[in-house]
XYZ file of C-alpha atoms in Angstrom:
361
model
C 20.697 -102.611 -40.254
C 17.269 -100.983 -40.056
C 17.368 -97.505 -41.547
C 14.984 -96.143 -38.914
C 17.739 -96.623 -36.332
C 19.388 -93.583 -37.901
C 16.347 -91.320 -37.651
C 16.020 -88.345 -35.322
C 13.894 -85.214 -34.993
C 15.525 -82.008 -36.180
C 13.810 -78.627 -35.697
C 13.567 -76.522 -38.859
C 15.346 -73.622 -37.186
C 18.429 -75.802 -36.660
C 19.163 -75.778 -40.413
C 21.736 -73.101 -41.307
C 20.873 -71.018 -44.380
C 24.098 -68.982 -44.255
C 27.580 -69.924 -43.033
C 29.315 -68.443 -39.989
C 31.178 -65.172 -40.557
C 34.111 -65.345 -40.640
C 34.530 -68.907 -41.910
C 36.363 -70.181 -38.840
C 33.859 -68.734 -36.321
C 31.685 -71.859 -36.180
C 31.191 -74.086 -33.178
C 32.917 -77.460 -32.873
C 31.524 -80.374 -30.875
C 34.329 -82.720 -29.838
C 33.089 -86.311 -29.531
C 35.227 -88.819 -27.665
C 33.196 -92.021 -27.314
C 34.748 -92.953 -23.987
C 35.262 -89.438 -22.577
C 32.070 -87.538 -23.356
C 31.358 -84.349 -25.291
C 33.135 -81.008 -25.314
C 31.849 -77.721 -26.741
C 34.629 -75.844 -28.532
C 35.157 -73.548 -31.513
C 36.486 -74.439 -34.961
C 39.364 -72.055 -34.279
C 40.460 -74.399 -31.453
C 41.364 -77.196 -33.869
C 45.132 -76.664 -33.604
C 44.857 -77.041 -29.800
C 42.870 -80.263 -30.140
C 45.410 -81.956 -32.417
C 49.056 -82.824 -31.843
C 52.284 -81.888 -33.574
C 52.922 -84.647 -36.116
C 49.236 -85.201 -36.933
C 48.124 -84.729 -40.544
C 44.932 -83.170 -41.870
C 43.627 -84.542 -45.166
C 41.557 -82.129 -47.240
C 39.413 -82.769 -50.306
C 40.492 -80.201 -52.908
C 37.551 -80.712 -55.274
C 35.926 -77.564 -56.656
C 32.159 -77.175 -57.051
C 30.989 -76.569 -60.620
C 27.675 -74.912 -61.663
C 26.086 -78.298 -62.242
C 22.392 -77.353 -62.309
C 21.280 -76.934 -65.931
C 17.890 -75.680 -67.112
C 16.727 -76.454 -70.631
C 14.018 -77.656 -72.965
C 13.428 -81.213 -74.139
C 12.646 -81.560 -77.841
C 10.844 -84.545 -79.343
C 9.277 -84.842 -82.817
C 5.530 -84.318 -82.641
C 5.586 -83.055 -79.036
C 5.759 -79.547 -77.571
C 8.937 -78.467 -75.838
C 9.177 -79.459 -72.186
C 11.049 -77.380 -69.626
C 13.402 -79.585 -67.614
C 16.247 -79.440 -65.123
C 19.314 -81.653 -64.975
C 21.660 -81.958 -62.011
C 24.961 -83.335 -63.256
C 26.523 -85.770 -60.809
C 29.096 -88.037 -62.496
C 31.238 -87.487 -65.564
C 31.605 -90.660 -67.605
C 33.498 -89.376 -70.651
C 34.697 -86.150 -72.221
C 31.206 -85.522 -73.608
C 29.041 -87.553 -71.203
C 27.554 -86.909 -67.766
C 25.127 -88.805 -65.606
C 22.446 -86.513 -64.196
C 19.306 -86.474 -62.091
C 16.513 -84.949 -64.164
C 13.148 -83.390 -63.428
C 10.564 -84.300 -64.610
C 12.284 -87.647 -65.112
C 9.128 -89.573 -65.976
C 8.536 -87.486 -69.096
C 11.963 -88.060 -70.600
C 13.123 -90.905 -72.837
C 16.309 -92.134 -74.455
C 16.793 -90.356 -77.767
C 15.249 -87.058 -76.657
C 17.195 -83.925 -77.540
C 17.716 -81.180 -74.960
C 18.737 -77.537 -75.448
C 20.232 -75.947 -72.347
C 20.431 -72.204 -71.786
C 20.499 -69.739 -68.929
C 16.928 -68.564 -69.514
C 15.405 -72.028 -69.643
C 13.870 -71.778 -73.121
C 15.695 -72.506 -76.333
C 17.772 -69.336 -75.949
C 21.398 -70.184 -76.767
C 24.161 -69.645 -74.283
C 26.897 -67.121 -74.993
C 28.993 -69.857 -76.585
C 26.396 -70.707 -79.244
C 24.187 -73.149 -77.335
C 24.622 -76.315 -75.359
C 22.709 -79.266 -76.764
C 22.640 -82.887 -75.698
C 20.991 -86.210 -76.369
C 19.538 -88.354 -73.598
C 21.568 -91.492 -74.216
C 20.010 -93.658 -71.497
C 17.318 -93.397 -68.867
C 17.627 -95.175 -65.531
C 15.661 -95.320 -62.306
C 14.773 -92.481 -59.966
C 15.051 -89.776 -62.611
C 18.644 -90.625 -63.518
C 19.647 -90.061 -67.145
C 22.844 -90.071 -69.164
C 23.448 -86.937 -71.233
C 25.734 -87.055 -74.275
C 26.592 -83.453 -75.137
C 27.441 -82.061 -78.560
C 30.539 -80.480 -76.981
C 33.355 -82.309 -75.218
C 36.330 -81.711 -72.956
C 37.300 -78.109 -72.128
C 34.669 -76.735 -74.532
C 31.942 -78.540 -72.592
C 33.398 -77.379 -69.280
C 33.352 -73.785 -70.525
C 29.739 -74.066 -71.677
C 28.585 -75.560 -68.370
C 30.377 -72.780 -66.490
C 28.621 -70.199 -68.670
C 25.045 -71.452 -68.325
C 24.938 -73.577 -65.184
C 23.836 -72.569 -61.698
C 25.515 -73.360 -58.396
C 23.730 -76.411 -56.946
C 22.999 -75.446 -53.348
C 21.667 -78.359 -51.287
C 17.877 -78.737 -51.498
C 17.382 -77.942 -47.809
C 18.886 -74.484 -48.493
C 17.714 -73.911 -52.073
C 14.142 -74.712 -51.036
C 14.152 -71.827 -48.566
C 15.989 -69.046 -50.379
C 17.425 -68.327 -53.827
C 21.083 -68.807 -54.623
C 22.923 -65.479 -54.769
C 26.359 -64.079 -55.565
C 27.610 -64.608 -52.004
C 27.105 -68.357 -52.331
C 29.683 -68.475 -55.116
C 32.273 -67.685 -52.431
C 30.652 -69.244 -49.385
C 30.013 -72.648 -51.006
C 33.638 -73.182 -52.036
C 36.592 -74.069 -49.825
C 39.542 -71.672 -49.828
C 41.745 -74.510 -51.127
C 39.391 -75.784 -53.871
C 41.463 -76.647 -56.937
C 40.103 -79.551 -59.018
C 36.753 -78.765 -60.749
C 34.199 -81.564 -60.798
C 32.043 -81.615 -57.643
C 28.348 -80.827 -57.581
C 28.343 -80.431 -53.793
C 30.948 -78.905 -51.509
C 33.023 -80.951 -49.037
C 31.377 -78.893 -46.328
C 33.657 -79.539 -43.347
C 36.308 -77.701 -45.330
C 34.173 -74.562 -45.601
C 35.232 -73.674 -42.032
C 38.903 -73.187 -42.909
C 40.268 -69.694 -43.495
C 43.759 -68.845 -44.716
C 44.592 -67.593 -41.218
C 43.474 -70.865 -39.652
C 45.534 -72.889 -42.123
C 48.581 -70.810 -41.204
C 47.924 -71.471 -37.502
C 47.779 -75.220 -38.136
C 51.047 -75.031 -40.073
C 52.691 -73.200 -37.167
C 51.464 -75.897 -34.763
C 53.304 -78.589 -36.731
C 50.164 -80.190 -38.149
C 50.754 -81.347 -41.718
C 48.320 -80.751 -44.571
C 47.669 -83.126 -47.475
C 45.038 -83.209 -50.205
C 43.031 -85.863 -51.975
C 40.313 -85.378 -54.574
C 36.808 -86.804 -54.451
C 34.286 -85.168 -56.763
C 31.176 -85.114 -54.607
C 28.046 -86.181 -56.476
C 24.415 -85.157 -56.090
C 23.741 -88.643 -54.754
C 24.970 -87.336 -51.398
C 21.590 -85.577 -51.024
C 19.424 -88.546 -51.972
C 17.343 -89.998 -49.153
C 17.767 -93.637 -48.199
C 14.451 -95.109 -49.320
C 15.209 -98.702 -48.384
C 14.130 -100.086 -45.016
C 17.449 -101.864 -44.544
C 20.934 -100.508 -45.251
C 21.751 -103.701 -47.175
C 19.247 -102.687 -49.852
C 20.579 -99.164 -50.452
C 22.634 -98.462 -53.595
C 25.352 -95.823 -53.344
C 26.003 -93.655 -56.402
C 29.563 -93.708 -57.686
C 31.941 -90.787 -57.296
C 35.326 -90.166 -58.914
C 38.381 -89.845 -56.679
C 42.155 -89.732 -56.682
C 44.960 -90.270 -54.165
C 48.422 -89.920 -55.663
C 51.402 -92.077 -54.757
C 53.375 -89.308 -53.004
C 50.453 -88.403 -50.742
C 49.738 -92.042 -49.919
C 53.344 -92.611 -48.916
C 53.484 -89.383 -46.901
C 50.361 -90.365 -44.938
C 51.718 -93.847 -44.301
C 54.787 -92.115 -42.893
C 52.650 -89.993 -40.552
C 51.261 -93.100 -38.898
C 54.634 -94.834 -38.832
C 55.963 -91.890 -36.794
C 53.046 -92.041 -34.345
C 50.960 -89.261 -35.837
C 47.251 -89.393 -36.573
C 45.461 -89.036 -39.891
C 42.561 -86.591 -39.513
C 40.071 -86.537 -42.381
C 38.447 -83.163 -43.041
C 35.006 -84.298 -44.100
C 33.321 -87.577 -44.899
C 34.428 -87.271 -48.531
C 38.114 -87.327 -47.546
C 37.438 -90.281 -45.256
C 35.596 -92.212 -47.952
C 38.431 -91.695 -50.423
C 41.073 -92.773 -47.896
C 39.094 -95.863 -46.929
C 38.694 -96.716 -50.631
C 42.483 -96.538 -51.009
C 43.420 -98.515 -47.874
C 44.315 -102.169 -47.659
C 43.243 -104.493 -44.850
C 46.033 -103.243 -42.588
C 45.163 -99.579 -43.111
C 48.119 -98.866 -45.389
C 47.276 -96.434 -48.160
C 47.967 -97.073 -51.841
C 47.522 -94.844 -54.911
C 43.915 -94.727 -56.060
C 42.225 -93.308 -59.151
C 38.721 -94.100 -60.315
C 35.211 -94.645 -59.054
C 34.225 -95.488 -55.504
C 30.830 -96.620 -54.250
C 31.985 -97.295 -50.696
C 29.115 -97.389 -48.187
C 30.220 -97.159 -44.562
C 27.760 -98.310 -41.897
C 28.145 -99.572 -38.315
C 30.172 -102.759 -38.452
C 32.482 -101.404 -41.165
C 36.053 -101.287 -39.871
C 37.681 -97.884 -40.333
C 41.263 -98.634 -41.303
C 42.982 -95.464 -42.494
C 41.572 -92.559 -40.442
C 42.150 -91.728 -36.763
C 39.857 -88.694 -36.382
C 37.174 -87.030 -38.478
C 36.061 -83.415 -38.718
C 32.572 -83.225 -40.180
C 29.415 -81.119 -40.130
C 26.064 -82.352 -38.793
C 24.131 -84.574 -41.197
C 20.566 -85.393 -42.213
C 18.455 -87.994 -40.418
C 18.435 -91.400 -42.150
C 21.304 -90.305 -44.411
C 24.323 -92.342 -45.498
C 26.507 -89.701 -43.846
C 24.882 -90.103 -40.437
C 25.392 -93.843 -40.911
C 29.078 -93.164 -41.631
C 29.668 -91.101 -38.490
C 27.805 -93.751 -36.500
C 30.204 -96.345 -37.897
C 33.128 -94.160 -36.875
C 32.166 -93.240 -33.307
C 29.280 -95.592 -32.513
C 25.546 -95.224 -33.106
C 24.559 -94.528 -29.494
C 27.435 -92.069 -29.107
C 26.334 -90.160 -32.182
C 22.667 -90.179 -31.226
C 23.668 -88.634 -27.891
C 25.988 -86.145 -29.609
C 23.263 -85.006 -32.007
C 20.738 -84.665 -29.176
C 23.295 -82.501 -27.346
C 23.898 -80.415 -30.481
C 20.189 -79.835 -31.096
C 19.535 -78.871 -27.467
C 22.589 -76.607 -27.485
C 21.616 -74.676 -30.599
C 24.269 -76.003 -32.979
C 23.564 -75.196 -36.627
C 23.142 -78.179 -38.949
C 24.060 -79.221 -42.491
C 26.272 -77.666 -45.169
C 26.473 -74.124 -43.797
C 26.271 -75.220 -40.169
C 28.672 -75.913 -37.337
C 31.098 -78.830 -37.175
C 32.274 -81.693 -35.010
C 35.545 -83.459 -34.341
C 34.981 -87.176 -33.938
C 37.271 -89.786 -32.448
C 36.689 -93.503 -33.035
C 34.937 -95.901 -30.735
C 37.408 -98.222 -29.074
C 37.292 -101.967 -29.384
């Protein structure tokens, strides 16, 4: 499909720079393709679902994946650089998006530290070799540390990677360390938050429990590729970046049981949906899954494993707007976004949310 079909005008003041306070105070646009739009609140979610339904959360935890350092090369002066980690390939190896990517080469050495120069981190320094260089500023970093020692070093010197549409307008601060993490985050590895989940408070989770709505978790470590623009003119020419995910056997069987009893599977966020669809067979039955997924969901893709989707409002021309258009229909979602913009809904990671039901037929 033509990528420009997924474009729309978004006013700058629609982009949320801070989340709602408290977490569950955001607005919720309910989108039923055959029954119109309904303006509600996130706190109404328990009323909008049914006893026996199941929410599926992504329990990934955001790591401080933005590293600042200096590239070293024999015969050349040091070059300040940034690396945004986005996919772990081995105990000592990460793929990253680097700036300035054009001035880096395989074999270069890099010293990372909190102050950007060659100052060592508190753990004695974090050094790496650029093992490979790809397209679009992507590099592979092979660190001198591995496993838990590398994790500890990254935690010590890295910065929280706020999305560029927020980071470009204000600096990251201490409040973001709390705001940009779900209350149920457990498995470290994401470089972006599963933002639909940011709306859930402990009190709201308790209310859902009391309403007889089950809760299950999957893990999908969100990569920085989620922020990359679609540069191709046609969706067929766009390459998705891989992300690591896991659905265990007990959870798969429990979710299959929800549907067998007439309940609905409700994905909290596009990341949860993408993991479930990666784990589903042609009949929509879920199976254990562990590994990489590059699933790209566009209109025409059959959604097999998810009956409703809670998700924030996404960027124009993004793979995520394509996904929600696949779920509820392109014209439905264009109308829903026009309604949200006119109604003052707040967009993107710290913005309001929506509850989408699938297009019929």
